[in-house]
Amino acid sequence: MKKTYIGFLLIILFSCKNKEVKKVEKENKVIVKELQSIIDTANVNGSILIHDFKKKIWYSNDFEWAKKGRLPASTFKITNSIIALETGVVKNDSMLFKWNGERRRLKIWEQDLTFNQAFHYSCVPCYQEIARGIGVKRMKEYVTKLNYHSMQIDTTSIDNFWLVGESKINQFQQINFLKRFYTSELPISKRTEEIMKKLMIIEENKAFKISGKTGWSIRNGNNNGWFVGYIETKKGVYFFATNIEPKEDFNMEMFPMIRKEISYKAFKQIEVIE
């Protein structure tokens, strides 16, 4: 009976993934050469992927790059946060994570942080604590339930599988997950959705509201950076996933900022924002 259930579940997941792929194939894809110029000028390699939700158009400089799976890095904090709220490991956005006094990679992490601050400061130790609290069994169950692709989770990797190892997600998958979240298609409570939609806001003004998360992983000495999310404007909603890697002579001090800078330039280029 157990084998039959697992087989049935795999068929459902395979079917869902195929539907996602077919849906993207039916929608228009537009290569924007100017986006490649933005990438080149920034002295990085990579792809900017933007989806016009209303018109069902995908814009990019490199669709092949966008199809390749990579470690999600801290973009997984979106999913990790959702699971934490759904399981009750995190009660609300003001829950406090106490600093144990140990030195951390970033000075800003060396203090007590609320859940909201931990998300925006991208506090790795805080989210490792959250992941351990969720545990392997529940993490696997929720990752499957949310159809968040190809995470490799076991007892040895529960607090770092999104940063190291063989876990991977591509730019199309990032956007499709965010679309399902935004349109309330994820199997989560309304409360969790509302908390997350407030938590993810990065910038809000009269012209637009941007929500999302950055990420940075280092695998085999290679740096890889993400910026994923969505923009709400008067014209509509646009989902995005930028993924880049620095060229050999890149100034790595700029890497934390360059992911957003590239993305904002791309938004202006295709007239998402002015």
PDB file of C-alpha atoms in Angstrom:
ATOM      1  CA  MET A   1       0.000   0.000   0.000  1.00  0.00           C
ATOM      2  CA  LYS A   2       2.838   2.384   0.917  1.00  0.00           C
ATOM      3  CA  LYS A   3       4.619   1.745  -2.410  1.00  0.00           C
ATOM      4  CA  THR A   4       1.367   2.370  -4.299  1.00  0.00           C
ATOM      5  CA  TYR A   5       0.875   5.691  -2.466  1.00  0.00           C
ATOM      6  CA  ILE A   6       4.448   6.824  -3.181  1.00  0.00           C
ATOM      7  CA  GLY A   7       4.058   5.874  -6.832  1.00  0.00           C
ATOM      8  CA  PHE A   8       0.779   7.793  -7.042  1.00  0.00           C
ATOM      9  CA  LEU A   9       2.396  10.853  -5.421  1.00  0.00           C
ATOM     10  CA  LEU A  10       5.311  10.755  -7.871  1.00  0.00           C
ATOM     11  CA  ILE A  11       2.884  10.564 -10.813  1.00  0.00           C
ATOM     12  CA  ILE A  12       1.049  13.651  -9.504  1.00  0.00           C
ATOM     13  CA  LEU A  13       4.294  15.615  -9.012  1.00  0.00           C
ATOM     14  CA  PHE A  14       5.593  14.592 -12.455  1.00  0.00           C
ATOM     15  CA  SER A  15       2.285  15.647 -13.989  1.00  0.00           C
ATOM     16  CA  CYS A  16       2.426  19.039 -12.196  1.00  0.00           C
ATOM     17  CA  LYS A  17       5.978  19.673 -13.414  1.00  0.00           C
ATOM     18  CA  ASN A  18       5.003  18.750 -16.992  1.00  0.00           C
ATOM     19  CA  LYS A  19       2.038  21.126 -16.853  1.00  0.00           C
ATOM     20  CA  GLU A  20       4.364  23.921 -15.663  1.00  0.00           C
ATOM     21  CA  VAL A  21       6.782  23.284 -18.540  1.00  0.00           C
ATOM     22  CA  LYS A  22       3.993  23.097 -21.152  1.00  0.00           C
ATOM     23  CA  LYS A  23       2.401  26.272 -19.784  1.00  0.00           C
ATOM     24  CA  VAL A  24       5.685  28.185 -20.137  1.00  0.00           C
ATOM     25  CA  GLU A  25       6.220  26.803 -23.647  1.00  0.00           C
ATOM     26  CA  LYS A  26       2.809  28.150 -24.727  1.00  0.00           C
ATOM     27  CA  GLU A  27       3.597  31.644 -23.472  1.00  0.00           C
ATOM     28  CA  ASN A  28       5.620  34.159 -25.467  1.00  0.00           C
ATOM     29  CA  LYS A  29       9.355  34.390 -24.898  1.00  0.00           C
ATOM     30  CA  VAL A  30      11.151  37.563 -25.878  1.00  0.00           C
ATOM     31  CA  ILE A  31      14.932  37.922 -26.023  1.00  0.00           C
ATOM     32  CA  VAL A  32      15.922  41.444 -24.989  1.00  0.00           C
ATOM     33  CA  LYS A  33      19.448  42.252 -26.145  1.00  0.00           C
ATOM     34  CA  GLU A  34      19.626  45.276 -23.875  1.00  0.00           C
ATOM     35  CA  LEU A  35      19.363  42.964 -20.859  1.00  0.00           C
ATOM     36  CA  GLN A  36      22.544  41.229 -22.019  1.00  0.00           C
ATOM     37  CA  SER A  37      24.212  44.652 -22.210  1.00  0.00           C
ATOM     38  CA  ILE A  38      23.212  45.259 -18.567  1.00  0.00           C
ATOM     39  CA  ILE A  39      24.787  41.912 -17.611  1.00  0.00           C
ATOM     40  CA  ASP A  40      27.966  42.618 -19.598  1.00  0.00           C
ATOM     41  CA  THR A  41      28.354  46.139 -18.231  1.00  0.00           C
ATOM     42  CA  ALA A  42      28.118  44.749 -14.689  1.00  0.00           C
ATOM     43  CA  ASN A  43      31.053  42.395 -15.456  1.00  0.00           C
ATOM     44  CA  VAL A  44      29.097  39.246 -14.640  1.00  0.00           C
ATOM     45  CA  ASN A  45      27.606  36.254 -16.446  1.00  0.00           C
ATOM     46  CA  GLY A  46      24.003  35.259 -16.006  1.00  0.00           C
ATOM     47  CA  SER A  47      20.373  35.709 -16.850  1.00  0.00           C
ATOM     48  CA  ILE A  48      17.588  38.140 -16.020  1.00  0.00           C
ATOM     49  CA  LEU A  49      14.144  36.558 -16.313  1.00  0.00           C
ATOM     50  CA  ILE A  50      11.006  38.700 -16.046  1.00  0.00           C
ATOM     51  CA  HIS A  51       7.429  37.510 -16.473  1.00  0.00           C
ATOM     52  CA  ASP A  52       4.561  39.838 -17.350  1.00  0.00           C
ATOM     53  CA  PHE A  53       1.741  38.042 -15.548  1.00  0.00           C
ATOM     54  CA  LYS A  54      -1.092  39.847 -17.363  1.00  0.00           C
ATOM     55  CA  LYS A  55       0.289  39.530 -20.900  1.00  0.00           C
ATOM     56  CA  LYS A  56       1.896  36.105 -20.257  1.00  0.00           C
ATOM     57  CA  ILE A  57       5.207  37.217 -21.753  1.00  0.00           C
ATOM     58  CA  TRP A  58       8.661  36.101 -20.590  1.00  0.00           C
ATOM     59  CA  TYR A  59      11.598  38.489 -21.093  1.00  0.00           C
ATOM     60  CA  SER A  60      15.241  37.465 -20.792  1.00  0.00           C
ATOM     61  CA  ASN A  61      18.721  37.828 -22.202  1.00  0.00           C
ATOM     62  CA  ASP A  62      19.434  34.087 -21.850  1.00  0.00           C
ATOM     63  CA  PHE A  63      16.635  31.533 -21.549  1.00  0.00           C
ATOM     64  CA  GLU A  64      19.083  28.610 -21.531  1.00  0.00           C
ATOM     65  CA  TRP A  65      20.851  29.945 -18.424  1.00  0.00           C
ATOM     66  CA  ALA A  66      17.415  30.407 -16.830  1.00  0.00           C
ATOM     67  CA  LYS A  67      16.611  26.701 -17.310  1.00  0.00           C
ATOM     68  CA  LYS A  68      19.650  25.455 -15.374  1.00  0.00           C
ATOM     69  CA  GLY A  69      19.093  24.500 -11.726  1.00  0.00           C
ATOM     70  CA  ARG A  70      21.260  26.039  -9.036  1.00  0.00           C
ATOM     71  CA  LEU A  71      21.369  26.129  -5.242  1.00  0.00           C
ATOM     72  CA  PRO A  72      18.540  28.396  -4.030  1.00  0.00           C
ATOM     73  CA  ALA A  73      20.743  29.915  -1.299  1.00  0.00           C
ATOM     74  CA  SER A  74      18.845  32.483   0.794  1.00  0.00           C
ATOM     75  CA  THR A  75      15.957  32.703  -1.657  1.00  0.00           C
ATOM     76  CA  PHE A  76      14.859  29.530   0.177  1.00  0.00           C
ATOM     77  CA  LYS A  77      14.192  31.743   3.206  1.00  0.00           C
ATOM     78  CA  ILE A  78      10.829  32.491   1.574  1.00  0.00           C
ATOM     79  CA  THR A  79       9.890  28.810   1.623  1.00  0.00           C
ATOM     80  CA  ASN A  80      11.609  28.168   4.948  1.00  0.00           C
ATOM     81  CA  SER A  81       9.574  31.013   6.472  1.00  0.00           C
ATOM     82  CA  ILE A  82       6.318  29.666   5.058  1.00  0.00           C
ATOM     83  CA  ILE A  83       7.028  26.195   6.498  1.00  0.00           C
ATOM     84  CA  ALA A  84       8.103  27.672   9.841  1.00  0.00           C
ATOM     85  CA  LEU A  85       4.807  29.568  10.150  1.00  0.00           C
ATOM     86  CA  GLU A  86       2.710  26.616   8.983  1.00  0.00           C
ATOM     87  CA  THR A  87       4.326  24.225  11.486  1.00  0.00           C
ATOM     88  CA  GLY A  88       4.283  26.722  14.360  1.00  0.00           C
ATOM     89  CA  VAL A  89       8.080  26.689  14.712  1.00  0.00           C
ATOM     90  CA  VAL A  90       7.757  30.462  14.235  1.00  0.00           C
ATOM     91  CA  LYS A  91       4.673  32.019  15.810  1.00  0.00           C
ATOM     92  CA  ASN A  92       4.691  35.442  14.149  1.00  0.00           C
ATOM     93  CA  ASP A  93       6.951  38.039  12.525  1.00  0.00           C
ATOM     94  CA  SER A  94       7.965  39.515  15.897  1.00  0.00           C
ATOM     95  CA  MET A  95       9.230  36.234  17.379  1.00  0.00           C
ATOM     96  CA  LEU A  96      12.706  36.825  18.841  1.00  0.00           C
ATOM     97  CA  PHE A  97      15.853  34.851  18.020  1.00  0.00           C
ATOM     98  CA  LYS A  98      18.351  35.299  20.834  1.00  0.00           C
ATOM     99  CA  TRP A  99      22.017  35.686  19.903  1.00  0.00           C
ATOM    100  CA  ASN A 100      24.177  33.180  21.788  1.00  0.00           C
ATOM    101  CA  GLY A 101      27.207  35.472  21.849  1.00  0.00           C
ATOM    102  CA  GLU A 102      29.222  33.514  19.295  1.00  0.00           C
ATOM    103  CA  ARG A 103      30.942  35.335  16.451  1.00  0.00           C
ATOM    104  CA  ARG A 104      29.010  35.277  13.187  1.00  0.00           C
ATOM    105  CA  ARG A 105      30.010  35.932   9.589  1.00  0.00           C
ATOM    106  CA  LEU A 106      28.220  39.289   9.530  1.00  0.00           C
ATOM    107  CA  LYS A 107      28.309  41.806  12.377  1.00  0.00           C
ATOM    108  CA  ILE A 108      24.622  42.632  11.882  1.00  0.00           C
ATOM    109  CA  TRP A 109      23.755  39.037  12.872  1.00  0.00           C
ATOM    110  CA  GLU A 110      25.488  39.436  16.249  1.00  0.00           C
ATOM    111  CA  GLN A 111      22.399  40.629  18.132  1.00  0.00           C
ATOM    112  CA  ASP A 112      18.933  39.448  19.096  1.00  0.00           C
ATOM    113  CA  LEU A 113      16.755  39.552  15.972  1.00  0.00           C
ATOM    114  CA  THR A 114      13.031  39.370  15.363  1.00  0.00           C
ATOM    115  CA  PHE A 115      11.812  37.007  12.645  1.00  0.00           C
ATOM    116  CA  ASN A 116      11.214  40.042  10.427  1.00  0.00           C
ATOM    117  CA  GLN A 117      14.775  41.266  10.934  1.00  0.00           C
ATOM    118  CA  ALA A 118      16.216  37.770  10.465  1.00  0.00           C
ATOM    119  CA  PHE A 119      14.525  37.604   7.059  1.00  0.00           C
ATOM    120  CA  HIS A 120      15.649  41.043   5.886  1.00  0.00           C
ATOM    121  CA  TYR A 121      19.185  40.697   7.274  1.00  0.00           C
ATOM    122  CA  SER A 122      19.260  37.193   5.737  1.00  0.00           C
ATOM    123  CA  CYS A 123      20.501  35.736   9.025  1.00  0.00           C
ATOM    124  CA  VAL A 124      21.794  32.264   8.153  1.00  0.00           C
ATOM    125  CA  PRO A 125      22.228  31.070  11.780  1.00  0.00           C
ATOM    126  CA  CYS A 126      18.618  32.098  12.563  1.00  0.00           C
ATOM    127  CA  TYR A 127      17.262  30.144   9.622  1.00  0.00           C
ATOM    128  CA  GLN A 128      19.446  27.161  10.423  1.00  0.00           C
ATOM    129  CA  GLU A 129      17.819  27.164  13.854  1.00  0.00           C
ATOM    130  CA  ILE A 130      14.408  27.328  12.174  1.00  0.00           C
ATOM    131  CA  ALA A 131      15.233  24.427   9.826  1.00  0.00           C
ATOM    132  CA  ARG A 132      16.411  22.235  12.721  1.00  0.00           C
ATOM    133  CA  GLY A 133      13.181  23.057  14.552  1.00  0.00           C
ATOM    134  CA  ILE A 134      11.128  21.986  11.536  1.00  0.00           C
ATOM    135  CA  GLY A 135      13.140  18.769  11.219  1.00  0.00           C
ATOM    136  CA  VAL A 136      13.873  16.465   8.290  1.00  0.00           C
ATOM    137  CA  LYS A 137      10.484  14.727   8.137  1.00  0.00           C
ATOM    138  CA  ARG A 138       8.330  17.854   8.142  1.00  0.00           C
ATOM    139  CA  MET A 139      10.719  19.778   5.880  1.00  0.00           C
ATOM    140  CA  LYS A 140      10.553  17.020   3.267  1.00  0.00           C
ATOM    141  CA  GLU A 141       6.782  16.787   3.552  1.00  0.00           C
ATOM    142  CA  TYR A 142       6.286  20.527   3.098  1.00  0.00           C
ATOM    143  CA  VAL A 143       8.808  20.901   0.286  1.00  0.00           C
ATOM    144  CA  THR A 144       6.902  18.167  -1.559  1.00  0.00           C
ATOM    145  CA  LYS A 145       3.525  19.646  -0.651  1.00  0.00           C
ATOM    146  CA  LEU A 146       4.588  23.096  -1.904  1.00  0.00           C
ATOM    147  CA  ASN A 147       6.163  21.563  -5.024  1.00  0.00           C
ATOM    148  CA  TYR A 148       9.442  23.378  -4.377  1.00  0.00           C
ATOM    149  CA  HIS A 149      11.827  21.631  -6.722  1.00  0.00           C
ATOM    150  CA  SER A 150      14.743  19.247  -6.126  1.00  0.00           C
ATOM    151  CA  MET A 151      15.779  19.864  -2.528  1.00  0.00           C
ATOM    152  CA  GLN A 152      18.127  17.197  -1.116  1.00  0.00           C
ATOM    153  CA  ILE A 153      17.283  16.928   2.586  1.00  0.00           C
ATOM    154  CA  ASP A 154      18.541  14.460   5.204  1.00  0.00           C
ATOM    155  CA  THR A 155      19.822  14.472   8.790  1.00  0.00           C
ATOM    156  CA  THR A 156      23.254  15.692   7.702  1.00  0.00           C
ATOM    157  CA  SER A 157      21.949  18.570   5.580  1.00  0.00           C
ATOM    158  CA  ILE A 158      18.809  19.794   7.350  1.00  0.00           C
ATOM    159  CA  ASP A 159      20.386  23.146   8.265  1.00  0.00           C
ATOM    160  CA  ASN A 160      22.332  23.848   5.079  1.00  0.00           C
ATOM    161  CA  PHE A 161      20.769  21.962   2.115  1.00  0.00           C
ATOM    162  CA  TRP A 162      19.832  25.266   0.437  1.00  0.00           C
ATOM    163  CA  LEU A 163      23.428  26.540   0.685  1.00  0.00           C
ATOM    164  CA  VAL A 164      25.576  23.495  -0.164  1.00  0.00           C
ATOM    165  CA  GLY A 165      25.148  20.109  -1.826  1.00  0.00           C
ATOM    166  CA  GLU A 166      22.955  19.010  -4.707  1.00  0.00           C
ATOM    167  CA  SER A 167      19.732  20.961  -4.098  1.00  0.00           C
ATOM    168  CA  LYS A 168      18.732  23.011  -7.125  1.00  0.00           C
ATOM    169  CA  ILE A 169      16.066  25.244  -8.589  1.00  0.00           C
ATOM    170  CA  ASN A 170      16.033  27.223 -11.829  1.00  0.00           C
ATOM    171  CA  GLN A 171      14.735  30.691 -12.635  1.00  0.00           C
ATOM    172  CA  PHE A 172      11.495  29.506 -14.236  1.00  0.00           C
ATOM    173  CA  GLN A 173      10.780  27.363 -11.172  1.00  0.00           C
ATOM    174  CA  GLN A 174      11.509  30.282  -8.851  1.00  0.00           C
ATOM    175  CA  ILE A 175       8.983  32.436 -10.692  1.00  0.00           C
ATOM    176  CA  ASN A 176       6.360  29.705 -10.926  1.00  0.00           C
ATOM    177  CA  PHE A 177       6.607  29.169  -7.162  1.00  0.00           C
ATOM    178  CA  LEU A 178       6.227  32.906  -6.541  1.00  0.00           C
ATOM    179  CA  LYS A 179       3.236  33.059  -8.899  1.00  0.00           C
ATOM    180  CA  ARG A 180       1.494  30.259  -7.009  1.00  0.00           C
ATOM    181  CA  PHE A 181       2.256  32.061  -3.753  1.00  0.00           C
ATOM    182  CA  TYR A 182       1.007  35.432  -5.022  1.00  0.00           C
ATOM    183  CA  THR A 183      -2.215  34.016  -6.477  1.00  0.00           C
ATOM    184  CA  SER A 184      -2.999  32.034  -3.289  1.00  0.00           C
ATOM    185  CA  GLU A 185      -2.504  28.660  -4.988  1.00  0.00           C
ATOM    186  CA  LEU A 186      -0.098  27.292  -2.381  1.00  0.00           C
ATOM    187  CA  PRO A 187      -1.691  24.935   0.177  1.00  0.00           C
ATOM    188  CA  ILE A 188      -1.037  27.255   3.122  1.00  0.00           C
ATOM    189  CA  SER A 189      -3.187  29.220   5.557  1.00  0.00           C
ATOM    190  CA  LYS A 190      -4.384  32.743   4.779  1.00  0.00           C
ATOM    191  CA  ARG A 191      -2.610  33.916   7.939  1.00  0.00           C
ATOM    192  CA  THR A 192       0.754  32.599   6.732  1.00  0.00           C
ATOM    193  CA  GLU A 193       0.203  34.145   3.313  1.00  0.00           C
ATOM    194  CA  GLU A 194      -0.617  37.553   4.807  1.00  0.00           C
ATOM    195  CA  ILE A 195       2.400  37.504   7.135  1.00  0.00           C
ATOM    196  CA  MET A 196       4.695  36.522   4.268  1.00  0.00           C
ATOM    197  CA  LYS A 197       3.382  39.140   1.861  1.00  0.00           C
ATOM    198  CA  LYS A 198       4.168  41.844   4.429  1.00  0.00           C
ATOM    199  CA  LEU A 199       7.503  40.263   5.341  1.00  0.00           C
ATOM    200  CA  MET A 200       8.753  40.127   1.749  1.00  0.00           C
ATOM    201  CA  ILE A 201       8.278  43.830   0.945  1.00  0.00           C
ATOM    202  CA  ILE A 202      11.615  45.398  -0.003  1.00  0.00           C
ATOM    203  CA  GLU A 203      10.533  48.782  -1.352  1.00  0.00           C
ATOM    204  CA  GLU A 204       7.191  50.547  -1.614  1.00  0.00           C
ATOM    205  CA  ASN A 205       6.345  53.943  -3.068  1.00  0.00           C
ATOM    206  CA  LYS A 206       3.587  55.605  -5.116  1.00  0.00           C
ATOM    207  CA  ALA A 207       4.807  54.031  -8.357  1.00  0.00           C
ATOM    208  CA  PHE A 208       5.491  50.426  -7.358  1.00  0.00           C
ATOM    209  CA  LYS A 209       5.953  47.826  -4.642  1.00  0.00           C
ATOM    210  CA  ILE A 210       8.761  45.258  -4.833  1.00  0.00           C
ATOM    211  CA  SER A 211       8.723  42.076  -2.759  1.00  0.00           C
ATOM    212  CA  GLY A 212      11.344  39.340  -2.801  1.00  0.00           C
ATOM    213  CA  LYS A 213      14.627  37.917  -1.543  1.00  0.00           C
ATOM    214  CA  THR A 214      18.276  37.786  -2.512  1.00  0.00           C
ATOM    215  CA  GLY A 215      20.540  34.744  -2.236  1.00  0.00           C
ATOM    216  CA  TRP A 216      24.264  33.948  -2.461  1.00  0.00           C
ATOM    217  CA  SER A 217      25.950  30.550  -2.563  1.00  0.00           C
ATOM    218  CA  ILE A 218      29.542  29.450  -3.070  1.00  0.00           C
ATOM    219  CA  ARG A 219      29.985  26.009  -4.613  1.00  0.00           C
ATOM    220  CA  ASN A 220      33.380  24.603  -5.607  1.00  0.00           C
ATOM    221  CA  GLY A 221      34.780  28.099  -5.291  1.00  0.00           C
ATOM    222  CA  ASN A 222      32.170  29.568  -7.669  1.00  0.00           C
ATOM    223  CA  ASN A 223      29.953  32.409  -6.452  1.00  0.00           C
ATOM    224  CA  ASN A 224      26.328  32.457  -7.553  1.00  0.00           C
ATOM    225  CA  GLY A 225      23.838  35.206  -6.752  1.00  0.00           C
ATOM    226  CA  TRP A 226      20.039  35.459  -6.870  1.00  0.00           C
ATOM    227  CA  PHE A 227      17.396  38.149  -6.670  1.00  0.00           C
ATOM    228  CA  VAL A 228      13.828  36.837  -6.966  1.00  0.00           C
ATOM    229  CA  GLY A 229      10.404  38.333  -6.344  1.00  0.00           C
ATOM    230  CA  TYR A 230       7.600  40.336  -7.899  1.00  0.00           C
ATOM    231  CA  ILE A 231       6.729  43.968  -8.656  1.00  0.00           C
ATOM    232  CA  GLU A 232       3.241  45.407  -8.349  1.00  0.00           C
ATOM    233  CA  THR A 233       2.545  48.512 -10.452  1.00  0.00           C
ATOM    234  CA  LYS A 234      -0.495  50.270 -11.894  1.00  0.00           C
ATOM    235  CA  LYS A 235       0.132  48.354 -15.127  1.00  0.00           C
ATOM    236  CA  GLY A 236       0.113  44.943 -13.461  1.00  0.00           C
ATOM    237  CA  VAL A 237       2.277  42.375 -11.686  1.00  0.00           C
ATOM    238  CA  TYR A 238       5.702  41.289 -12.924  1.00  0.00           C
ATOM    239  CA  PHE A 239       7.614  38.343 -11.520  1.00  0.00           C
ATOM    240  CA  PHE A 240      11.396  38.168 -11.758  1.00  0.00           C
ATOM    241  CA  ALA A 241      14.381  35.931 -11.090  1.00  0.00           C
ATOM    242  CA  THR A 242      17.900  37.216 -11.672  1.00  0.00           C
ATOM    243  CA  ASN A 243      20.799  34.773 -11.427  1.00  0.00           C
ATOM    244  CA  ILE A 244      24.414  35.849 -11.918  1.00  0.00           C
ATOM    245  CA  GLU A 245      28.011  34.762 -11.447  1.00  0.00           C
ATOM    246  CA  PRO A 246      30.964  37.185 -11.270  1.00  0.00           C
ATOM    247  CA  LYS A 247      33.626  37.223 -13.966  1.00  0.00           C
ATOM    248  CA  GLU A 248      37.215  36.553 -12.968  1.00  0.00           C
ATOM    249  CA  ASP A 249      38.186  40.216 -12.483  1.00  0.00           C
ATOM    250  CA  PHE A 250      34.953  41.222 -10.730  1.00  0.00           C
ATOM    251  CA  ASN A 251      35.202  43.303  -7.537  1.00  0.00           C
ATOM    252  CA  MET A 252      33.499  40.977  -5.028  1.00  0.00           C
ATOM    253  CA  GLU A 253      32.759  43.867  -2.667  1.00  0.00           C
ATOM    254  CA  MET A 254      30.076  44.842  -5.191  1.00  0.00           C
ATOM    255  CA  PHE A 255      28.432  41.413  -5.342  1.00  0.00           C
ATOM    256  CA  PRO A 256      25.851  41.988  -2.558  1.00  0.00           C
ATOM    257  CA  MET A 257      24.547  45.082  -4.372  1.00  0.00           C
ATOM    258  CA  ILE A 258      24.937  44.121  -8.024  1.00  0.00           C
ATOM    259  CA  ARG A 259      22.069  41.575  -8.085  1.00  0.00           C
ATOM    260  CA  LYS A 260      19.515  44.270  -7.253  1.00  0.00           C
ATOM    261  CA  GLU A 261      21.168  46.935  -9.409  1.00  0.00           C
ATOM    262  CA  ILE A 262      21.054  44.694 -12.475  1.00  0.00           C
ATOM    263  CA  SER A 263      17.429  43.817 -11.820  1.00  0.00           C
ATOM    264  CA  TYR A 264      16.309  47.418 -11.338  1.00  0.00           C
ATOM    265  CA  LYS A 265      18.012  48.415 -14.605  1.00  0.00           C
ATOM    266  CA  ALA A 266      16.191  45.550 -16.321  1.00  0.00           C
ATOM    267  CA  PHE A 267      12.852  46.708 -14.898  1.00  0.00           C
ATOM    268  CA  LYS A 268      13.449  50.147 -16.391  1.00  0.00           C
ATOM    269  CA  GLN A 269      14.619  48.699 -19.696  1.00  0.00           C
ATOM    270  CA  ILE A 270      11.375  46.826 -20.340  1.00  0.00           C
ATOM    271  CA  GLU A 271       9.373  49.702 -18.791  1.00  0.00           C
ATOM    272  CA  VAL A 272       8.112  47.874 -15.733  1.00  0.00           C
ATOM    273  CA  ILE A 273       9.140  50.962 -13.757  1.00  0.00           C
ATOM    274  CA  GLU A 274      10.225  54.423 -14.907  1.00  0.00           C
TER     275      GLU A 274
END
